[in-house]
Amino acid sequence: MPSYKQTYILGMIYFPLAVCLVFIPSELFYYNMEEWGGDIFLIGLPAIISIFLLATIIAIYLTIKKIKPALADLVKPAWLLFNLGIIALFCDTLAPIQLSQLDGSNIRSSQPLSITLIELCIIASVFAFYFKGKKYFETCGMVSLFFIAFSFLYLSANIYLSTALNVQTDNKTSVSTNNDHLPNIYHFHLDAMQTDFFLEDIEQSNTEAFDGFTLFEKNIANYPYSLPSIASYLTSTTFSGEHYIDWINNADQGLYTMLSTAGYNLNVFGKRPLLYSPLIDNFESGQDIYKAATNIKHPMLSQFSSLLAGRILPNAITNRALSYGKKIGNLYPQRSDLPQPKTIADGIEPYTGTLILKHAIATEHQRKNSGEYLLIQPVLPHGPYFVDDNCNYGITKGTFPQRYSLQVSCANKLVAEFIDELKRLGRYENSIFIIHGDHGSGWAGFTEKNRSKEPQKSYRSEIHPWSQKQLESRAFTLLMIKANKKSTSPFFLNQRKTTLLDIYPTIASMLNLSAPPNAEGYDLTLCLKASCAPAPGSNQNFFYFPPGKNEKQSIEKIPLIFINGKPSFDLDKTTQRDIDVKYSYKGSDLPSQSGEVVGSSRVIYNKKSPPSYITYGPYIQLKPGRYSYSMMFSSSLPQTESAAKFDVRTTNTQDNALKELVIYGSNNETASTEGEFIIPPGAMGKNARTNIEARMYYLGQGDFSVISLEFKKLDN
């Protein structure tokens, strides 16, 4: 056998290993590198395993060849393995589970039947190629070698970028400046700390630990997610332009820049993707603190291997694959004296939060008495709920609100211990304290005395299953401030309406610095320990939109009003803050009575189907207003013949046609039908949403394809 053919055979044998243990791990790592803590072990280990397996296969082959040469033909096994590698690539591409759930919920897939059917078709096609495509053996061998080379280049790029990431995180050498006149600032960002649960806990224990503090009982978060909430309190701005990512990435140009310029040493303990900036003098991530405290060097290994298995194996067994992958990750020996969570679903985030707070207490004596800014962001009392009120990790019992309350109590105790440590060091009286959340719980709702007993429907199911009441509780987050003045006054509740936007201007004022002219928040220094006038304008608006770093998205602006001490949506004043608001669907995404999926289109053939609805749905909930629609299609009929009927309708009234028209042929060219429709205010009020569907009815003549459907809101 020629040597080049032997090389092809080895390449094809290694191909599925390169797919499953080099390429897909590199892809999974690259897009979530910061969440994986830049731990190259996560991609290095499977790559090493793949090389070991290849060496084992070669050793077995050479042994067989020596003992019984007739059995040492690797052409058929190589060809089979190559085709299995192709199937694994398609499974990865179609995998419904792509990245980790960061909200603490268990990772599961709905295992869509449509994806399973597509995968079955692909598997059948690959096996047909296996039996009839051997004439392409050498070509496939070359493809294998190129793919293997690319996979290792991808792996090398990840290692390089991860190394650069970790170098960036190395602490700066602080320049010696005279900052003895600057009071220390202790800034606690308690993730998902909700005001009513916080008050309920300290009222049951005692409020003396927080003497000298002012709590703003009517404070809200402007956003339901951590990332934009952090950007809002660091800059005192809300996103209002067209470049959301820029707003997020430039968050360090606010509070961080002001304090660094003033001469502060910036210390931050928390999640790197959320808080890191080159301006920070000392940054310690939660993962690094977890590693040091538990001696577990690769805390995300089980999470990574779980997701990797879910990506590699077919859709029909995704949930089993996730479970098996987690067990495989746990096989790697990482021992600790106590049981430790190793995945987000098992509670690694809130547990790490307790370690961050304990680490801050233990290291406080190493910081100076002045000129220190310490931002601490434990993911606590954020879910999942595995930490009890004494900060012990384990399975806690009870409802969501009861288990959330335990983690609230744990967070409060650790903050109180930190305050005690400052008092022991003589730093407490002369220090500024800011303690706040980034949003409320949502899952826990309000405390029992404020909880609605009525069943709740999803507010906007296309974004999240949260009900309106859950979202209102998610807006209800803690804000508590203590100035750098000696005070013997007790814990004080202020009824002024505030937001997290007020943090930056208040810190600036206490330091006799100026907040930027574009700051949307207000200075609260006159409101500490005393009642004060309402803000000159209301910025108690809640912005709701799909999570993630999307450049363009629909942002709903919902004013909040307080009723019986809790925030409520003022739906009569809700507006759509449309940043290129589009609702786009591929033809393959829409429900159908007939036809088949070809690529991303829904296709119906003349000889196969009678008249029927080729697409309908998507039953999207839209508010009253003016909208445009655009349906792209293709028909084999000439432009003079009717091919289909199209309408846009509501689904909750009898006279429900908003638009009706006939669709003519397009001579097999891509065409579109475009227009506008108006959703009038209904009986439920001007802000009540209406289910909308667009139906394409095939008339039974010629071939017809629905390529895409798009709605766009034209007014605010």
XYZ file of C-alpha atoms in Angstrom:
716
model
C 0.000 0.000 0.000
C 1.434 3.411 -0.913
C 2.589 5.481 2.048
C 0.242 8.372 1.185
C -2.735 5.982 1.346
C -1.630 4.799 4.776
C -1.543 8.448 5.818
C -5.102 8.901 4.552
C -6.209 5.828 6.504
C -4.669 7.147 9.716
C -6.277 10.535 9.080
C -9.699 8.964 8.601
C -9.282 6.847 11.736
C -8.378 9.927 13.740
C -11.045 12.106 12.077
C -13.946 11.298 14.496
C -11.574 11.716 17.443
C -10.521 15.120 16.111
C -14.183 16.084 15.668
C -15.337 14.984 19.130
C -12.242 15.645 21.231
C -10.455 18.550 19.516
C -12.726 20.599 17.247
C -16.035 20.605 19.180
C -14.336 21.194 22.578
C -12.386 24.080 21.031
C -15.592 25.554 19.624
C -17.420 25.213 22.950
C -14.474 26.768 24.799
C -13.946 29.680 22.405
C -17.453 31.122 22.613
C -17.592 30.988 26.421
C -13.898 31.356 27.284
C -14.366 33.752 30.169
C -17.087 31.624 31.751
C -14.702 28.652 31.616
C -12.162 30.766 33.475
C -9.650 30.448 30.623
C -8.888 26.906 31.878
C -7.046 25.308 28.928
C -7.144 21.972 30.745
C -10.768 21.695 29.576
C -9.644 21.478 25.938
C -6.179 20.038 26.529
C -7.421 16.907 28.290
C -9.747 15.679 25.500
C -7.059 16.438 22.896
C -4.541 14.342 24.823
C -7.120 11.554 25.176
C -7.694 11.626 21.406
C -3.965 11.226 20.714
C -3.743 8.407 23.271
C -6.665 6.626 21.598
C -5.018 6.986 18.185
C -1.771 5.557 19.566
C -3.739 2.675 21.085
C -5.452 1.960 17.742
C -2.104 1.986 15.926
C -0.570 -0.312 18.552
C -3.468 -2.765 18.226
C -3.182 -2.612 14.442
C 0.554 -3.333 14.467
C 0.044 -6.198 16.894
C -2.669 -7.753 14.717
C -0.572 -7.215 11.609
C 2.308 -9.069 13.202
C 0.187 -11.970 14.474
C -2.314 -12.340 11.645
C -1.639 -10.057 8.629
C -4.858 -11.051 6.884
C -6.918 -9.258 9.544
C -4.854 -6.069 9.409
C -6.866 -4.289 6.712
C -7.849 -0.868 8.050
C -9.554 0.478 4.943
C -13.084 -0.505 5.959
C -12.762 0.589 9.615
C -11.215 3.898 8.483
C -14.047 4.520 6.036
C -16.656 3.742 8.720
C -14.980 6.002 11.298
C -14.798 8.863 8.821
C -18.537 8.653 8.226
C -19.238 8.502 11.959
C -17.188 11.671 12.324
C -19.369 13.378 9.715
C -22.474 12.400 11.705
C -20.933 13.836 14.898
C -20.276 17.138 13.096
C -23.905 17.377 12.035
C -25.086 16.492 15.555
C -22.964 19.347 16.893
C -24.331 21.784 14.314
C -27.947 20.883 15.111
C -27.515 20.499 18.872
C -30.318 22.391 20.700
C -28.006 22.750 23.708
C -25.215 25.141 22.750
C -23.932 26.945 25.861
C -24.261 26.774 29.617
C -27.317 27.962 31.521
C -25.994 30.761 33.697
C -29.185 31.405 35.655
C -28.706 28.291 37.761
C -31.437 26.221 36.125
C -30.711 22.658 35.160
C -29.594 22.201 31.575
C -32.145 20.232 29.627
C -33.245 19.989 26.036
C -36.768 19.672 24.717
C -35.226 17.287 22.158
C -37.283 18.725 19.276
C -38.777 16.068 17.012
C -37.974 18.179 13.948
C -34.244 18.062 14.723
C -34.408 14.317 15.350
C -36.040 13.793 11.949
C -33.418 15.963 10.252
C -30.655 14.008 11.972
C -32.215 10.700 10.896
C -32.235 11.925 7.309
C -28.601 12.994 7.614
C -27.585 9.661 9.172
C -29.378 7.783 6.386
C -27.607 9.940 3.774
C -24.220 9.405 5.403
C -24.676 5.644 5.491
C -25.763 5.689 1.853
C -22.525 7.518 1.156
C -20.690 4.891 3.227
C -21.897 2.111 0.949
C -21.695 3.940 -2.384
C -19.068 6.641 -1.992
C -15.854 4.648 -1.635
C -14.620 6.033 -4.928
C -14.064 9.274 -2.996
C -11.873 7.496 -0.436
C -8.688 9.408 -1.207
C -10.517 12.752 -1.384
C -12.077 12.078 2.023
C -8.635 11.126 3.325
C -7.283 14.504 2.269
C -10.304 16.231 3.843
C -9.599 14.368 7.094
C -6.009 15.573 7.188
C -6.969 19.180 6.473
C -9.681 19.048 9.125
C -7.299 17.593 11.713
C -4.784 20.354 10.968
C -7.501 23.000 11.279
C -8.759 21.499 14.567
C -5.313 21.699 16.135
C -4.872 25.254 14.869
C -8.214 26.075 16.520
C -7.001 24.392 19.719
C -3.717 26.336 19.590
C -5.582 29.626 19.046
C -7.722 28.906 22.106
C -4.642 28.189 24.198
C -3.019 31.421 23.031
C -6.127 33.510 23.669
C -6.656 31.894 27.057
C -3.061 32.618 28.023
C -3.519 36.239 26.958
C -6.751 36.355 28.966
C -4.997 35.140 32.102
C -2.109 37.570 31.562
C -4.639 40.432 31.374
C -6.074 39.325 34.708
C -2.688 39.461 36.451
C -2.772 42.189 39.048
C -1.241 45.534 38.163
C 1.648 46.997 40.053
C 0.002 49.940 41.748
C 1.628 53.312 41.264
C 2.364 54.904 44.614
C 0.059 57.877 45.050
C -0.906 59.938 48.028
C -4.462 58.770 48.635
C -4.479 58.953 52.425
C -7.241 61.561 52.234
C -9.590 59.195 50.365
C -12.047 57.158 52.454
C -12.255 53.460 51.715
C -15.274 52.455 49.646
C -16.859 49.038 50.204
C -19.198 48.211 47.354
C -21.253 45.022 47.737
C -23.132 43.794 44.664
C -25.292 40.968 46.055
C -26.600 39.172 42.983
C -30.428 38.847 42.966
C -30.862 40.428 46.418
C -34.506 41.446 46.694
C -35.495 44.235 49.093
C -38.528 42.641 50.763
C -36.685 39.382 51.512
C -33.680 41.328 52.832
C -35.882 43.340 55.206
C -37.805 40.285 56.334
C -34.557 38.536 57.235
C -32.888 41.348 59.193
C -36.126 42.194 60.994
C -36.336 38.595 62.196
C -32.694 38.587 63.334
C -31.664 42.163 64.112
C -31.028 45.419 62.327
C -28.227 46.523 64.649
C -25.593 45.075 62.331
C -26.607 47.737 59.819
C -26.859 50.729 62.145
C -25.831 53.891 60.313
C -27.209 52.596 56.987
C -30.072 54.058 54.993
C -32.133 51.576 53.007
C -34.182 52.914 50.104
C -37.317 50.841 50.384
C -38.668 51.863 46.950
C -35.569 51.138 44.906
C -35.699 49.323 41.577
C -33.315 47.784 39.066
C -33.757 49.101 35.551
C -32.913 45.738 33.998
C -33.798 42.087 34.698
C -30.264 40.796 33.960
C -26.867 41.248 35.599
C -24.915 42.462 32.563
C -26.969 45.583 31.723
C -27.610 46.249 35.425
C -23.863 46.437 36.037
C -23.398 48.765 33.066
C -26.216 50.972 34.391
C -24.864 51.386 37.926
C -21.255 51.828 36.783
C -22.201 54.566 34.287
C -25.510 55.956 35.629
C -26.949 55.533 32.127
C -29.496 53.327 30.415
C -29.065 51.942 26.937
C -30.834 54.175 24.424
C -28.766 54.059 21.258
C -28.124 51.486 18.569
C -24.936 49.938 19.903
C -25.783 47.824 22.924
C -22.472 45.944 22.882
C -20.496 49.213 22.956
C -22.528 50.397 25.940
C -21.771 47.156 27.791
C -18.075 47.107 26.853
C -17.519 50.753 27.842
C -19.063 50.423 31.299
C -15.639 50.879 32.913
C -15.510 54.466 31.604
C -17.840 55.505 34.431
C -17.283 54.770 38.129
C -14.050 52.798 37.582
C -12.471 55.656 35.629
C -13.551 58.313 38.118
C -12.141 56.397 41.109
C -8.928 55.404 39.343
C -8.323 59.015 38.291
C -8.978 60.158 41.865
C -6.169 57.881 43.093
C -8.032 54.831 44.386
C -6.626 51.310 44.308
C -9.349 49.292 42.578
C -9.976 45.818 44.007
C -12.677 43.606 42.511
C -13.770 40.099 43.540
C -16.363 38.524 41.243
C -17.173 37.196 37.776
C -14.611 38.231 35.217
C -16.979 38.467 32.211
C -19.135 40.923 34.120
C -16.687 43.127 35.996
C -13.113 42.945 34.706
C -11.377 46.063 33.361
C -7.702 46.907 32.737
C -8.227 49.780 35.188
C -8.506 47.331 38.085
C -5.400 47.013 40.295
C -6.332 43.717 41.924
C -8.879 41.401 40.326
C -9.745 37.993 41.800
C -12.318 35.849 40.055
C -14.763 33.625 41.856
C -13.248 30.594 40.134
C -9.761 31.417 41.437
C -11.106 31.879 44.961
C -13.027 28.592 44.653
C -9.903 26.752 43.484
C -7.821 28.074 46.377
C -10.475 27.252 48.971
C -11.402 23.751 47.772
C -8.196 22.510 46.107
C -10.308 21.704 43.036
C -8.186 23.000 40.178
C -10.670 22.566 37.338
C -14.102 23.426 38.760
C -15.862 23.656 35.391
C -14.717 20.251 34.098
C -18.013 18.449 34.828
C -20.021 21.305 33.306
C -17.817 21.295 30.214
C -17.910 17.527 29.691
C -21.695 17.525 30.160
C -22.211 20.129 27.443
C -19.656 18.432 25.201
C -21.547 15.132 25.356
C -24.811 16.956 24.657
C -23.263 18.500 21.559
C -21.712 15.323 20.149
C -24.553 12.816 20.518
C -27.852 12.867 18.582
C -30.733 15.100 19.615
C -32.958 12.173 20.652
C -30.645 11.345 23.582
C -29.403 14.855 24.456
C -30.633 14.776 28.071
C -29.057 11.388 28.723
C -25.875 12.617 27.083
C -25.780 15.632 29.403
C -26.084 13.333 32.407
C -23.459 10.871 31.154
C -21.100 13.716 30.266
C -21.327 15.092 33.784
C -20.510 11.652 35.218
C -17.515 11.341 32.898
C -16.260 14.746 34.052
C -16.598 13.635 37.663
C -14.311 10.650 36.966
C -11.314 12.956 36.889
C -9.833 12.881 40.404
C -10.490 16.231 42.054
C -10.918 15.546 45.739
C -11.850 17.793 48.610
C -12.489 17.146 52.273
C -16.105 18.306 51.925
C -18.733 17.740 49.185
C -18.364 20.531 46.642
C -20.649 21.566 43.769
C -19.000 21.271 40.377
C -21.721 22.498 38.021
C -23.966 25.552 37.884
C -27.072 23.383 38.338
C -25.519 21.904 41.496
C -25.056 25.362 43.021
C -21.401 26.174 42.334
C -22.237 29.883 41.854
C -23.919 30.665 45.223
C -21.449 28.387 47.018
C -18.581 30.306 45.400
C -20.370 33.472 46.532
C -19.955 32.411 50.165
C -16.260 31.769 49.532
C -15.829 35.230 47.943
C -17.337 36.938 50.989
C -15.250 34.847 53.390
C -12.143 35.618 51.330
C -12.911 39.357 51.511
C -13.193 39.101 55.306
C -9.956 37.107 55.641
C -7.920 39.467 53.444
C -9.292 42.828 54.573
C -6.375 43.396 56.977
C -4.034 43.330 53.946
C -5.654 46.444 52.470
C -4.915 49.990 53.590
C -6.979 52.239 55.839
C -7.597 54.708 53.019
C -7.700 54.954 49.234
C -9.106 51.446 48.712
C -12.139 50.656 46.573
C -13.392 47.090 47.002
C -16.202 45.820 44.770
C -17.432 42.386 45.843
C -19.856 40.501 43.607
C -20.870 37.132 45.064
C -23.521 35.315 43.021
C -25.583 35.157 46.188
C -28.478 34.887 47.014
C -28.899 34.040 43.314
C -30.143 30.526 42.567
C -29.983 27.619 42.473
C -30.707 27.238 46.158
C -28.240 24.883 47.839
C -26.879 27.074 50.664
C -28.605 27.224 54.052
C -28.892 30.186 56.415
C -25.556 29.260 58.042
C -23.833 29.189 54.641
C -23.434 25.406 54.605
C -23.683 23.713 51.219
C -26.149 20.868 50.730
C -29.656 19.998 49.670
C -32.079 22.500 51.210
C -35.779 21.742 51.553
C -38.847 23.839 50.934
C -40.362 26.004 48.229
C -38.373 28.385 46.027
C -39.154 31.376 48.306
C -38.181 29.415 51.438
C -34.877 28.222 49.969
C -34.151 31.681 48.541
C -34.735 33.135 52.026
C -32.030 30.844 53.418
C -29.484 32.206 50.941
C -30.582 35.778 51.703
C -29.907 35.076 55.377
C -26.492 33.593 54.562
C -25.496 36.660 52.508
C -26.631 39.024 55.259
C -24.646 37.150 57.909
C -21.449 37.275 55.875
C -21.852 40.995 55.126
C -22.417 41.575 58.856
C -19.228 39.608 59.591
C -17.346 41.823 57.139
C -18.665 44.910 58.924
C -17.513 43.426 62.254
C -14.048 42.903 60.779
C -13.916 46.559 59.685
C -14.927 47.634 63.173
C -12.158 45.456 64.608
C -9.662 47.141 62.272
C -11.018 50.614 63.105
C -12.086 51.311 59.501
C -15.857 51.166 59.663
C -16.789 54.712 60.695
C -14.615 56.427 58.076
C -15.647 54.218 55.167
C -18.349 54.538 52.520
C -20.639 51.541 52.093
C -22.844 50.751 49.097
C -24.820 47.501 49.315
C -27.228 46.607 46.526
C -28.511 43.911 44.219
C -28.626 43.872 40.436
C -32.201 42.578 40.237
C -34.643 40.644 42.399
C -35.172 36.908 42.340
C -38.049 36.457 39.907
C -38.285 32.749 40.725
C -39.092 33.394 44.385
C -41.595 36.189 43.694
C -42.482 38.547 46.530
C -42.469 37.665 50.220
C -45.530 35.884 51.556
C -47.263 39.067 52.733
C -46.966 40.591 49.244
C -47.525 37.459 47.167
C -50.452 37.174 44.790
C -52.506 33.992 45.142
C -53.811 34.159 41.602
C -52.308 31.895 38.906
C -49.941 33.846 36.695
C -49.415 33.635 32.939
C -46.169 34.437 31.181
C -45.823 38.170 30.517
C -43.992 37.636 27.222
C -43.461 33.943 26.585
C -41.218 34.587 23.576
C -38.652 36.128 25.963
C -39.024 34.148 29.205
C -41.674 32.164 31.139
C -41.691 34.783 33.937
C -45.102 36.170 34.783
C -45.752 39.868 35.292
C -45.612 39.435 39.082
C -42.284 37.606 38.847
C -40.856 40.374 36.670
C -42.120 43.001 39.093
C -40.307 41.190 41.893
C -37.219 40.989 39.703
C -37.257 44.791 39.505
C -37.405 45.044 43.313
C -33.749 45.086 44.334
C -31.809 46.296 47.357
C -30.060 49.676 47.689
C -28.482 50.589 51.027
C -25.863 53.296 51.696
C -23.691 54.440 54.600
C -21.633 57.633 54.392
C -18.089 58.006 55.761
C -19.265 59.762 58.887
C -19.497 58.599 62.456
C -23.119 57.864 63.204
C -24.887 56.354 66.182
C -28.297 56.542 64.522
C -30.167 53.301 63.914
C -30.935 51.614 60.643
C -33.134 53.990 58.606
C -35.778 53.325 55.952
C -36.195 56.024 53.306
C -39.321 56.105 51.123
C -37.814 58.087 48.248
C -38.096 56.329 44.884
C -34.604 55.428 43.663
C -32.815 53.267 41.114
C -29.356 51.719 40.767
C -28.548 54.674 38.496
C -28.201 56.770 41.667
C -25.119 54.886 42.911
C -22.494 56.613 40.742
C -23.675 60.239 41.376
C -23.971 59.532 45.123
C -20.413 58.174 45.408
C -19.145 61.137 43.366
C -20.896 63.579 45.694
C -19.520 61.947 48.860
C -16.012 62.339 47.394
C -16.669 65.965 46.342
C -16.320 64.945 42.705
C -18.624 65.673 39.805
C -20.795 63.083 38.134
C -20.751 63.200 34.330
C -23.328 65.460 32.633
C -25.038 62.458 31.000
C -25.728 60.758 34.345
C -29.371 59.746 34.623
C -29.249 59.036 38.362
C -29.485 61.440 41.297
C -27.281 62.295 44.268
C -28.748 60.692 47.417
C -26.380 62.141 50.028
C -29.057 64.474 51.424
C -31.366 61.464 51.801
C -29.056 59.534 54.137
C -30.546 59.290 57.635
C -33.324 61.746 56.718
C -36.375 62.087 54.542
C -35.793 64.063 51.364
C -37.644 65.540 48.442
C -38.639 63.323 45.510
C -36.334 63.201 42.508
C -36.955 66.023 40.005
C -37.823 63.416 37.359
C -38.769 59.768 37.415
C -36.287 57.218 36.106
C -38.104 54.232 37.593
C -38.395 52.455 34.286
C -37.906 48.749 33.737
C -36.446 47.693 30.396
C -37.392 44.208 29.239
C -35.801 42.444 26.278
C -34.297 39.075 25.325
C -31.054 38.343 27.205
C -27.654 38.314 25.526
C -25.356 40.720 23.710
C -27.649 41.318 20.763
C -26.759 44.385 18.747
C -30.339 45.100 17.745
C -33.375 44.091 19.733
C -36.781 45.122 20.980
C -36.639 46.931 24.326
C -39.893 47.415 26.181
C -39.875 50.410 28.524
C -42.207 49.797 31.465
C -42.725 52.550 34.079
C -43.033 51.216 37.627
C -45.322 52.445 40.375
C -45.340 51.289 43.997
C -48.599 49.816 45.306
C -48.735 48.506 48.874
C -44.960 48.712 49.140
C -44.071 46.709 46.054
C -43.364 47.709 42.435
C -46.044 47.190 39.804
C -46.001 47.678 36.033
C -47.802 50.814 34.860
C -49.028 49.149 31.668
C -50.979 52.192 30.493
C -47.684 54.038 30.049
C -45.632 51.161 28.659
C -43.894 51.943 25.385
C -41.893 49.934 22.919
C -38.385 51.262 22.625
C -37.782 49.849 19.220
C -34.193 49.373 18.220
C -34.890 47.983 14.756
C -37.674 45.795 16.176
C -38.067 42.759 13.961
C -39.647 39.383 14.478
C -38.058 37.111 11.882
C -38.784 33.485 11.093
C -37.400 31.031 8.588
C -39.920 29.087 6.549
C -38.705 25.906 8.234
C -39.537 27.394 11.671
C -43.241 27.914 10.948
C -45.996 25.330 11.565
C -47.317 23.591 8.463
C -50.019 21.223 7.208
C -48.010 19.984 4.246
C -44.744 20.126 2.368
C -41.257 19.425 3.639
C -38.254 21.295 4.965
C -35.513 21.985 2.425
C -32.658 23.942 3.971
C -34.344 26.768 5.867
C -37.438 26.861 3.608
C -40.778 25.049 3.649
C -41.332 23.525 0.178
C -44.404 21.935 -1.369
C -44.332 20.059 -4.678
C -47.168 19.997 -7.200
C -47.297 16.219 -7.519
C -47.254 15.519 -3.787
C -49.766 17.791 -2.062
C -53.345 19.013 -2.479
C -54.374 22.564 -1.513
C -53.420 23.208 2.112
C -51.743 25.653 4.488
C -48.048 25.400 3.684
C -47.288 27.679 6.653
C -49.225 29.335 9.443
C -48.439 30.800 12.870
C -46.194 31.883 14.586
C -48.841 33.148 17.096
C -46.584 35.942 18.269
C -48.022 38.327 20.865
C -47.997 41.913 19.598
C -49.303 45.111 21.154
C -51.738 47.392 19.318
C -50.040 49.543 16.717
C -48.850 49.730 13.121
C -46.710 46.919 11.706
C -45.184 45.883 8.427
C -44.967 42.325 7.138
C -42.734 40.689 4.558
C -43.124 37.105 3.322
C -40.443 35.806 0.935
C -41.506 32.951 -1.333
C -40.916 31.229 -4.641
C -43.410 29.678 -7.082
C -42.913 27.755 -10.310
C -46.079 29.274 -11.828
C -45.941 32.291 -14.154
C -46.688 35.739 -12.755
C -50.154 35.718 -14.330
C -51.434 32.696 -12.351
C -52.594 32.514 -8.748
C -50.344 30.334 -6.627
C -51.486 30.930 -3.033
C -53.560 33.062 -0.694
C -51.920 35.015 2.110
C -53.478 36.613 5.156
C -52.469 38.144 8.478
C -54.961 37.460 11.275
C -55.561 37.725 14.976
C -56.565 34.558 16.783
C -58.726 35.949 19.576
C -61.620 37.637 17.735
C -64.221 36.431 15.229
C -63.692 39.156 12.605
C -59.954 38.606 12.662
C -58.584 39.349 9.197
C -56.052 42.201 9.241
C -54.770 41.663 5.692
C -55.790 39.347 2.832
C -54.366 39.048 -0.684
C -53.677 36.652 -3.543
C -50.104 35.532 -4.266
C -49.149 35.116 -7.924
C -46.406 32.931 -9.413
C -42.792 34.059 -9.656
C -41.339 31.858 -12.451
C -39.178 30.040 -9.866
C -37.608 33.357 -8.818
C -37.453 34.527 -5.206
C -40.179 37.115 -4.610
C -41.815 38.799 -1.643
C -45.145 40.184 -0.593
C -44.936 43.229 1.641
C -47.389 45.560 3.281
C -48.704 46.996 6.513
C -51.427 46.165 8.996
C -52.807 47.780 12.127
C -53.692 46.022 15.354
C -56.431 48.135 16.948
C -56.822 48.381 20.732
C -59.084 45.577 21.890
C -61.409 45.039 24.800
C -58.471 44.264 27.073
C -57.075 47.806 26.716
C -54.614 49.612 24.523
C -51.595 47.680 25.848
C -53.071 44.190 25.806
C -51.267 41.848 23.420
C -52.875 39.984 20.551
C -51.815 36.673 19.052
C -50.918 37.172 15.391
C -50.493 34.602 12.660
C -49.658 34.850 8.973
C -51.085 32.050 6.806
C -49.949 30.991 3.351
C -52.566 28.774 1.667
C -51.211 26.760 -1.278
C -53.787 26.472 -4.111
C -52.540 23.119 -5.398
C -50.742 24.201 -8.568
C -46.988 24.240 -9.207
C -44.115 24.044 -6.752
C -44.160 26.571 -3.913
C -41.647 27.575 -1.229
C -42.004 29.801 1.839
C -38.551 31.192 2.554
C -39.079 33.620 5.440
C -41.569 35.738 7.365
C -40.849 39.025 9.114
C -42.905 41.467 11.166
C -41.611 44.923 12.072
C -43.168 47.493 14.381
C -43.460 50.912 12.746
C -44.587 53.076 15.648
C -43.707 53.381 19.328
